[in-house]
Structure formats: C-alpha cells, structure tokens
PDB file of C-alpha atoms in Angstrom:
ATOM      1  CA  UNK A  29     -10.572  15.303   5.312  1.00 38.00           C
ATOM      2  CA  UNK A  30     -13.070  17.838   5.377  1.00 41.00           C
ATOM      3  CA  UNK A  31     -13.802  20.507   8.033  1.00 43.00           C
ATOM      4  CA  UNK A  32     -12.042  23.387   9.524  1.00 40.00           C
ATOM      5  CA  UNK A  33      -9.653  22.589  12.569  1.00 41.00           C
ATOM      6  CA  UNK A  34     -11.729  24.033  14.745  1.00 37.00           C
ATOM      7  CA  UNK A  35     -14.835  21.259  13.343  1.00 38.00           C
ATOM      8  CA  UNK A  36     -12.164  18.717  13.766  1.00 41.00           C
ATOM      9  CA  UNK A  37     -11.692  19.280  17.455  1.00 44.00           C
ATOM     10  CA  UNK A  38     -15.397  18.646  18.321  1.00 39.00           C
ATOM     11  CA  UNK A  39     -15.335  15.411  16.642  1.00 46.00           C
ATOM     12  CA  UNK A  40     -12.445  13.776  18.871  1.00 47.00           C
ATOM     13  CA  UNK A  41     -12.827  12.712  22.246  1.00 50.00           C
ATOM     14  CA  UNK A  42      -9.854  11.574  25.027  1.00 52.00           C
ATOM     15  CA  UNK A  43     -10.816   8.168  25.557  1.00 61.00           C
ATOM     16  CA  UNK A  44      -8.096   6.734  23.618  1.00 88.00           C
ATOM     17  CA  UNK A  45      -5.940   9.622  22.678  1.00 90.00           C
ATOM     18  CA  UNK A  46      -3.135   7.450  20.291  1.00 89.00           C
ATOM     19  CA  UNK A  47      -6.390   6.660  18.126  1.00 92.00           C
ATOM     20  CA  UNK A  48      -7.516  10.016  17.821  1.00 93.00           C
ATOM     21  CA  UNK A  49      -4.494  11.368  16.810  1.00 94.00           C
ATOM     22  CA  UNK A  50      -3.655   8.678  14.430  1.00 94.00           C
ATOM     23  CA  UNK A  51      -6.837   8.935  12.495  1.00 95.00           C
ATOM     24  CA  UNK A  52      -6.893  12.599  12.321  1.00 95.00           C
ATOM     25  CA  UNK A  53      -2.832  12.465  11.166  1.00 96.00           C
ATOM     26  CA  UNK A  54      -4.581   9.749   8.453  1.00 97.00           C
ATOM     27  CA  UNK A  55      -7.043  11.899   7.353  1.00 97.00           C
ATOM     28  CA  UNK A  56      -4.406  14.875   6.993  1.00 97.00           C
ATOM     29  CA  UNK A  57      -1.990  12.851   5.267  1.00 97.00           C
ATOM     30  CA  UNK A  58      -4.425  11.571   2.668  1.00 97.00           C
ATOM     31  CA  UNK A  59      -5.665  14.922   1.840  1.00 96.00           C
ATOM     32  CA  UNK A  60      -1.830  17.022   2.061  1.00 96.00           C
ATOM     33  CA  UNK A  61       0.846  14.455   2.220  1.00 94.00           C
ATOM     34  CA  UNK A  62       3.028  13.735   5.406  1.00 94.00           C
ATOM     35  CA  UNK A  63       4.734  16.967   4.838  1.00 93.00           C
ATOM     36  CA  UNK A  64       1.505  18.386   6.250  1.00 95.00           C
ATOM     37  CA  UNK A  65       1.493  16.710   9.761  1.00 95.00           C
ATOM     38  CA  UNK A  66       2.994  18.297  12.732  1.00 93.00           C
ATOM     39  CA  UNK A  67       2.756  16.805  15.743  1.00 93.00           C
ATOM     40  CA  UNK A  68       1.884  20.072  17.996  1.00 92.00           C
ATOM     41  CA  UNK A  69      -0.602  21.182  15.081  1.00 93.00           C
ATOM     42  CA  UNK A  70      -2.448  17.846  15.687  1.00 93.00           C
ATOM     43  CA  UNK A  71      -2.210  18.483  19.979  1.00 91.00           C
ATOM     44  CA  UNK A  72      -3.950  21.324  19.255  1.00 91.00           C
ATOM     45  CA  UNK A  73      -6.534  20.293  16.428  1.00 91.00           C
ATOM     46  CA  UNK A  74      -7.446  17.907  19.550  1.00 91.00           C
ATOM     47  CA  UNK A  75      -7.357  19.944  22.549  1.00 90.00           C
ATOM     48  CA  UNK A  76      -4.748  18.405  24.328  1.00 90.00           C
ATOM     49  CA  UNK A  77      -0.940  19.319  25.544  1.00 87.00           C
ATOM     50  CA  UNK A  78       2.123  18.362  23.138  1.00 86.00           C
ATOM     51  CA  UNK A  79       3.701  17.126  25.979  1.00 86.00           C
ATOM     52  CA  UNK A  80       0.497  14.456  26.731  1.00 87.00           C
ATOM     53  CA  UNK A  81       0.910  13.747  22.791  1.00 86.00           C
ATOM     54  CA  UNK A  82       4.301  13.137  22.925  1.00 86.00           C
ATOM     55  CA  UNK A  83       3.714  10.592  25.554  1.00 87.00           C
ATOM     56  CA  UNK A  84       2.292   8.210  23.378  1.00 89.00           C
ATOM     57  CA  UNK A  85       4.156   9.216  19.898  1.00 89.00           C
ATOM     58  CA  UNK A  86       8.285  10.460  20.660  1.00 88.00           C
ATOM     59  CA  UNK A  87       8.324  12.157  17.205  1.00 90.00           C
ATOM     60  CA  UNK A  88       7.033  13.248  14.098  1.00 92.00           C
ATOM     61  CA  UNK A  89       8.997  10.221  12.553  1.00 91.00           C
ATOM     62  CA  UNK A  90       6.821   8.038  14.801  1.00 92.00           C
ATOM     63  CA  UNK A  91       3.648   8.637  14.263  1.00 94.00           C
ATOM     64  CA  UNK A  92       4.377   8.620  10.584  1.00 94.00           C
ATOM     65  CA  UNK A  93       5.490   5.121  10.726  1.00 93.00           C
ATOM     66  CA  UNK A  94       2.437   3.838  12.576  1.00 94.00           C
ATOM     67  CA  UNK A  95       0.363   5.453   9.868  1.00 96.00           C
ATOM     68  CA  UNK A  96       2.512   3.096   6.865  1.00 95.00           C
ATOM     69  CA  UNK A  97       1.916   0.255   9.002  1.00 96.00           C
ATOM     70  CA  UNK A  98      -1.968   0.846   8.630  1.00 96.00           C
ATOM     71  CA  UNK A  99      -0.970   0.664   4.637  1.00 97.00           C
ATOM     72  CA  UNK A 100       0.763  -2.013   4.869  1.00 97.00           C
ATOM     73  CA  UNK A 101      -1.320  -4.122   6.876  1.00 97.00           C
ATOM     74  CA  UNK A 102      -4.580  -2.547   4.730  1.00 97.00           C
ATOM     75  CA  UNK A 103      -2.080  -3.713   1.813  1.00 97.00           C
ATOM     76  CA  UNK A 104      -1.877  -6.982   2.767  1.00 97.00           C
ATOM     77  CA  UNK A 105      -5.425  -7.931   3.526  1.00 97.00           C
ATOM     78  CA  UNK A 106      -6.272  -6.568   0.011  1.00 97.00           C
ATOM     79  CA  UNK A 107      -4.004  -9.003  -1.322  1.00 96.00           C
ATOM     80  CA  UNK A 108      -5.472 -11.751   0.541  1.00 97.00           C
ATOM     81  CA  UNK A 109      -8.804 -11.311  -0.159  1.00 97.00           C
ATOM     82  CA  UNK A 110      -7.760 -12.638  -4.107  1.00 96.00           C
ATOM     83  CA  UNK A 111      -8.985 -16.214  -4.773  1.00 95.00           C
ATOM     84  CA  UNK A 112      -5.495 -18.170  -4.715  1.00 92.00           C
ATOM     85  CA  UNK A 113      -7.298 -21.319  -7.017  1.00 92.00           C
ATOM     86  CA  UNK A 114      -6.011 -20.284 -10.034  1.00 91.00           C
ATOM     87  CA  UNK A 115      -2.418 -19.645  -9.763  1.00 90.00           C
ATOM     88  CA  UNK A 116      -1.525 -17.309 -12.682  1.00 87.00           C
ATOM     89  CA  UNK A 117      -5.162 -15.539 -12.766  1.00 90.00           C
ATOM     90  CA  UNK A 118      -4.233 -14.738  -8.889  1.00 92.00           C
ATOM     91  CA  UNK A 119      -0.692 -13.538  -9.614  1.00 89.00           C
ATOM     92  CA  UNK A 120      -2.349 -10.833 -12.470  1.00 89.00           C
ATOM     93  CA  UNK A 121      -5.035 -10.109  -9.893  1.00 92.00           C
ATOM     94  CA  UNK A 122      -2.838  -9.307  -6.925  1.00 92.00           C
ATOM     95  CA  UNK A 123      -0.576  -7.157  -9.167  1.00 90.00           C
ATOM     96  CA  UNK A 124      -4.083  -5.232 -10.320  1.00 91.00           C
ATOM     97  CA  UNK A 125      -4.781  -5.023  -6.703  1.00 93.00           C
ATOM     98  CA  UNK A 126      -1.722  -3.251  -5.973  1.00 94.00           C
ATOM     99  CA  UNK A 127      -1.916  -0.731  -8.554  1.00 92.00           C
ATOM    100  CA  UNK A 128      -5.796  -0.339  -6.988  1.00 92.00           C
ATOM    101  CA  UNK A 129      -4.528   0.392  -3.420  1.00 95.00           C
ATOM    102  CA  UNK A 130      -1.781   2.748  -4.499  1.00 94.00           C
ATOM    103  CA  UNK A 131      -4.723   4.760  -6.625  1.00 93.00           C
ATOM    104  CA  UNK A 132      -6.634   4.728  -3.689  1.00 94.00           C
ATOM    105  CA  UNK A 133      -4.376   5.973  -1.054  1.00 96.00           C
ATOM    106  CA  UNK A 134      -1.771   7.442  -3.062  1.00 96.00           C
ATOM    107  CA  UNK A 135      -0.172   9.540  -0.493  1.00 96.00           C
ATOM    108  CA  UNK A 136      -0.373   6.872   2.164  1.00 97.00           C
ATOM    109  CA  UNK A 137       1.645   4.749  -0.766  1.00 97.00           C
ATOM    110  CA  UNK A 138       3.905   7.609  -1.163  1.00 95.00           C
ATOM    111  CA  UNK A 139       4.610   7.575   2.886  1.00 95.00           C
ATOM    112  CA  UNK A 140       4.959   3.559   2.627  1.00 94.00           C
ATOM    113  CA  UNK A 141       7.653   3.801   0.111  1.00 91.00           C
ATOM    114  CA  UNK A 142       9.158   7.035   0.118  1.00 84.00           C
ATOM    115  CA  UNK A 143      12.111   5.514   2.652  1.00 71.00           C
ATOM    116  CA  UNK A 144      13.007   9.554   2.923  1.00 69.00           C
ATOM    117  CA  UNK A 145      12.210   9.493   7.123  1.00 69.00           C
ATOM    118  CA  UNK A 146      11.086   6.137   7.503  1.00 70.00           C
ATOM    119  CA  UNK A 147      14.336   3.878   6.748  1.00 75.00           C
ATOM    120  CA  UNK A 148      14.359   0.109   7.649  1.00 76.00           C
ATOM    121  CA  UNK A 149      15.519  -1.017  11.066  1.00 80.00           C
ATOM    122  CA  UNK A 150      14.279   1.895  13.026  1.00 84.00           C
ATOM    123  CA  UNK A 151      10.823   0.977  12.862  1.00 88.00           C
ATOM    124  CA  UNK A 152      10.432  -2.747  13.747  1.00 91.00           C
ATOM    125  CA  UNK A 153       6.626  -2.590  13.717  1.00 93.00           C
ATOM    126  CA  UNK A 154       6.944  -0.985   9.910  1.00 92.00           C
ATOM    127  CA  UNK A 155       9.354  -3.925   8.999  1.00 93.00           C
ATOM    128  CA  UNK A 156       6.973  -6.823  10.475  1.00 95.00           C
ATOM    129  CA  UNK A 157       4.101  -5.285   8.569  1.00 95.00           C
ATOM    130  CA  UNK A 158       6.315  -4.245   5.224  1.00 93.00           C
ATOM    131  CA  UNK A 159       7.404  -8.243   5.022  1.00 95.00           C
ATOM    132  CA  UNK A 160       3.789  -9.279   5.372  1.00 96.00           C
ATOM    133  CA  UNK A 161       2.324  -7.714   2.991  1.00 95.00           C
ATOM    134  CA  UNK A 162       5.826  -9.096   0.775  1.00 94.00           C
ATOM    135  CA  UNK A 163       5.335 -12.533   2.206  1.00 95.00           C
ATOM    136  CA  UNK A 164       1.460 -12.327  -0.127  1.00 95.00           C
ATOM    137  CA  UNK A 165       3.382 -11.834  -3.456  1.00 93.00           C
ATOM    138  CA  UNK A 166       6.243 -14.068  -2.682  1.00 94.00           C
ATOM    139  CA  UNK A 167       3.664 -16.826  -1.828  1.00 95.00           C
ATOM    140  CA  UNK A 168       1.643 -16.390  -4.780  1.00 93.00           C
ATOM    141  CA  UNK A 169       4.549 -15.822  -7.247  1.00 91.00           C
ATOM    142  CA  UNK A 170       5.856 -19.484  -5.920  1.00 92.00           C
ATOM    143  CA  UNK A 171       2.255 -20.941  -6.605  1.00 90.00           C
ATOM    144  CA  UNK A 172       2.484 -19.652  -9.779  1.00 88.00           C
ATOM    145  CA  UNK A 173       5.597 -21.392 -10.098  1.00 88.00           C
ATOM    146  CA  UNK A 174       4.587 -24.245  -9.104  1.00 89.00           C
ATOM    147  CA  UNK A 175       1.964 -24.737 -11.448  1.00 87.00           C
ATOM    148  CA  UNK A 176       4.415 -23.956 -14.386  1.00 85.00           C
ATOM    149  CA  UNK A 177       2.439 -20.841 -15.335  1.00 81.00           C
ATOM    150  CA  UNK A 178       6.392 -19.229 -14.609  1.00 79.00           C
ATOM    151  CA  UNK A 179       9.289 -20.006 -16.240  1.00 77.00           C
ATOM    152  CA  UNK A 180      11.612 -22.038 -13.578  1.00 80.00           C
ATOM    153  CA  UNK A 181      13.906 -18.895 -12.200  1.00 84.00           C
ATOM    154  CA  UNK A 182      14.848 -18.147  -8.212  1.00 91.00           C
ATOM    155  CA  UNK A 183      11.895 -16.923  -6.337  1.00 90.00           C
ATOM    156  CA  UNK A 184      13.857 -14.080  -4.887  1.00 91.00           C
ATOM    157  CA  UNK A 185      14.505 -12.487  -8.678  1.00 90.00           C
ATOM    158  CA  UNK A 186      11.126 -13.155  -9.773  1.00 88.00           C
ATOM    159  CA  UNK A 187       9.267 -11.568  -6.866  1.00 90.00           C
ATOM    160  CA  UNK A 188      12.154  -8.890  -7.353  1.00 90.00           C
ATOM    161  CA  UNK A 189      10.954  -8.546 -10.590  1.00 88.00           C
ATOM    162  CA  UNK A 190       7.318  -8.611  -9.978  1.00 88.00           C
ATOM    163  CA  UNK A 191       7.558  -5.786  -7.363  1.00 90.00           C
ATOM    164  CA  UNK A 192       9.473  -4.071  -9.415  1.00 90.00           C
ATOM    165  CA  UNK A 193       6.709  -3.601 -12.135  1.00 88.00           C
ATOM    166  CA  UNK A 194       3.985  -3.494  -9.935  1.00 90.00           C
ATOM    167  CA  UNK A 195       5.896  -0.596  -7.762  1.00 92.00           C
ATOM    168  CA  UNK A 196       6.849   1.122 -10.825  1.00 91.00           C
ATOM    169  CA  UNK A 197       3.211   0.945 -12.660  1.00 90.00           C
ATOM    170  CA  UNK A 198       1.655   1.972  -9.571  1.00 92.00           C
ATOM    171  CA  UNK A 199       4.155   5.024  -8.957  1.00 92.00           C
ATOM    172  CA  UNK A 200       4.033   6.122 -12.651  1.00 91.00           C
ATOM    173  CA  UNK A 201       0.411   5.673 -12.587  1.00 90.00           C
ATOM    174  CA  UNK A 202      -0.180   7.911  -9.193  1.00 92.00           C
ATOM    175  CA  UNK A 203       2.190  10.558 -10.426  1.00 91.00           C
ATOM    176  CA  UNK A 204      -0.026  11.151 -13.685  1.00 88.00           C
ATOM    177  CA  UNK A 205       2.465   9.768 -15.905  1.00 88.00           C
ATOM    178  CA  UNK A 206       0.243   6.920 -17.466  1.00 81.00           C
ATOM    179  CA  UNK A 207      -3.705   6.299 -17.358  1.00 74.00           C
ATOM    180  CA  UNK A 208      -5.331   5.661 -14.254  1.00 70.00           C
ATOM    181  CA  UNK A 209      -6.057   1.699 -14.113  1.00 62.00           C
ATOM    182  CA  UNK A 210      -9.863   2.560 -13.442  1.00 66.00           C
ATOM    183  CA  UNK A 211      -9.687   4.289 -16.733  1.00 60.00           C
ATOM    184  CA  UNK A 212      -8.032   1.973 -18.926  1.00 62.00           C
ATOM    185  CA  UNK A 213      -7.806  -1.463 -17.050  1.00 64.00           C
ATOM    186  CA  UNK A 214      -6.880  -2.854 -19.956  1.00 76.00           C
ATOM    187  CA  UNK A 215      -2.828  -1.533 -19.714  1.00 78.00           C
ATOM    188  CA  UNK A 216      -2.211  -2.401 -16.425  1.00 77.00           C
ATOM    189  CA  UNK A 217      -3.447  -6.091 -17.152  1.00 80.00           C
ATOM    190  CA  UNK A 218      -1.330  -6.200 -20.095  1.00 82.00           C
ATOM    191  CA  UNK A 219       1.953  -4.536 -18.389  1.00 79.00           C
ATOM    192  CA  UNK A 220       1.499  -7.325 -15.642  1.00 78.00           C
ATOM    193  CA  UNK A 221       1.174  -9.752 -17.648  1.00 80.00           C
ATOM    194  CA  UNK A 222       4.535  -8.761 -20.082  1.00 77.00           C
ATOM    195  CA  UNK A 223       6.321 -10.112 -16.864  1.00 69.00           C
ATOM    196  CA  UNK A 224       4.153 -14.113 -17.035  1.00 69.00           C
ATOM    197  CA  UNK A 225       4.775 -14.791 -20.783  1.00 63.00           C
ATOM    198  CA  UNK A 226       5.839 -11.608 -22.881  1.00 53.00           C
ATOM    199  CA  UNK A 227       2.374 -11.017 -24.136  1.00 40.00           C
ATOM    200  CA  UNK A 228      -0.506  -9.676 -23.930  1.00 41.00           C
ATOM    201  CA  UNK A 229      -3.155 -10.698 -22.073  1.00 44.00           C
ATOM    202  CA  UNK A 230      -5.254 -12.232 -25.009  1.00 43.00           C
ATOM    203  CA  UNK A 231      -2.594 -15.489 -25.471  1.00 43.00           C
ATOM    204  CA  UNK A 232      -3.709 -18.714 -25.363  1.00 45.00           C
ATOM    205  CA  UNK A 233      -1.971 -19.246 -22.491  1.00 44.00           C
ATOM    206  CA  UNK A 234      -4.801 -16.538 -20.531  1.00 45.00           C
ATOM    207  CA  UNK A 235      -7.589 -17.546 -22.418  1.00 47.00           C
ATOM    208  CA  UNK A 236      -7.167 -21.083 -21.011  1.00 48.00           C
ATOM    209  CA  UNK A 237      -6.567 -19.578 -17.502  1.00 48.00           C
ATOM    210  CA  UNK A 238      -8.971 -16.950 -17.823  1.00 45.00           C
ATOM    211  CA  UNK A 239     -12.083 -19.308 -18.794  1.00 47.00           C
ATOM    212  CA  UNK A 240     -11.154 -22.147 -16.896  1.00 43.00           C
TER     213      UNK A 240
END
C-alpha cells in the first residue's frame, strides 16, 4: 500500500462502498498484517460514517473473513491453472505453487490460516472457499494415485500428509526460517518430493516423469 491516508481517501469513490473498503482493508493487511485493520480507521480513510460501514460488514471479524476468502479463492485458481496431464509432475507443481502464493501474500496466508479470529463454522463463505481450494489437492493427490506414482494409502492421510508439508514449508519459509523458494527452488522441489518416493528429485522415477 503506498500513500498517506489522506491520498487514500481521494482514490475511493461510494459507488460500491463493500468494494472499497475491502480492497483498501487488502492493501492494509498485506502491508501491516490484520492486526492493523480497524474498521472505523478504514470509515474514515474513506470518508464515510462507521455506522454506513457497519451496514455492510457487522465486525472487524467480518471483514477479515471476506478478505481470506479472496486467498482462498486466489488459492485455488492458482492451483488450477497447473497442467493436470502428468499426474505426479502436477502433484510437485501444485505443492510449488503453494509455497509461491504463501511467498507472495504472506500475510494474507497468515490471516487464511491463523484460525486465531476466524474459526470454522462461523464463517460459511470462508468454509465453502477453504474446501475448494482443498478439493484441488485432494483431486490431484487421487490422480496421482491413480496412476501409481503413490504408494496405495487412504486419500484422506495422504492429502493430510501432503498439506501438512506444503503448510509447514510454506510457513517456515514465510517466517525466514528456511530459503525463500525463488532463491533456492531447488529445496522446496526436493522437500515435496521426500513425501512421492523418499528421494530427491533426480530419481529415475522423476527423470521419466519429468522428460516425458
């Protein structure tokens, strides 16, 4: 986000005041963290009352939710957009594309799956879009599967599993702890791909994916 507040508030109109507010809470978020949004701080920023803000978002709580269903739903169309042809190339690459999002928008990340003010059930619209961007993994984990590029386990514990790594890499990764995948590609391919075959990604097993 860049600008003062008082920029801010020439560059929003009152045509469609829940899209104002949610892009400018976006643009807060990824520069502070949620922590920094306040719902009467934003009324202002815009020019309008709390109470006409408050007519379209109840509470903080809210409009925090709405902004990890823009992740999740920006989540899921990442994951999408890999090529599903080859089963275990697309499992690596949607794993890879995870890590990418959460290095992108690591604060919007942080909001998705935080769970500290955004707990399931409260929030059906955050649920809906949670499970889609879930239902991408689970369907390409089964693929994999499928093809025998997976060694025959339920699909619950292995898409358990593959979250798991993906959600810890990314976390770990975010929070400075290990090299930024941009930097060194090369360890988040091989940490995803410890969970396919316990290898490294130079087997024969990914060569022959890799090249076919």
């Amino acid at each position: 986000m860049s600008g003062s507040p008082s920029t801010l508030k020439t560059t929003y109109h009152h045509g469609d005041l829940p899209q104002q507010v949610h892009q400018l809470a976006l643009e807060i978020l990824r520069e502070h963290g949620d922590t920094a949004i306040s719902l009467r701080a934003l009324a202002k920023q815009i020019g309008v009352s709390a109470p006409a803000l408050y007519r379209h978002y109840s509470d903080r709580e809210s409009l925090l939710a709405e902004l990890a269903v823009t992740g999740f739903e920006s989540l899921r169309e990442r994951l999408l957009a890999v090529d599903p042809s080859r089963p275990r190339r697309a499992l690596l690459d949607i794993g890879l594309v995870y890590v990418s999002f959460a290095q992108d928008e690591p604060n919007l990340y942080r909001l998705m799956f935080g769970g500290r003010v955004l707990p399931k059930g409260i929030h059906p619209r955050l649920d809906t879009a949670g499970k889609g961007a879930f239902q991408v993994l689970e369907d390409t984990i089964a693929r994999a599967q499928q093809a025998g590029y997976i060694k025959p386990m339920p699909l619950a514990l292995m898409t358990a599993a593959a979250w798991s790594q993906v959600h810890g890499l990314s976390q770990l990764t975010i929070d400075g702890h290990l090299p930024d995948a941009k930097v060194a590609p090369q360890l988040a391919e091989g940490v995803l791909s410890l969970l396919l075959d316990g290898s490294l990604p130079d087997t024969e097993q990914h060569r022959k994916d890799t090249t076919s």
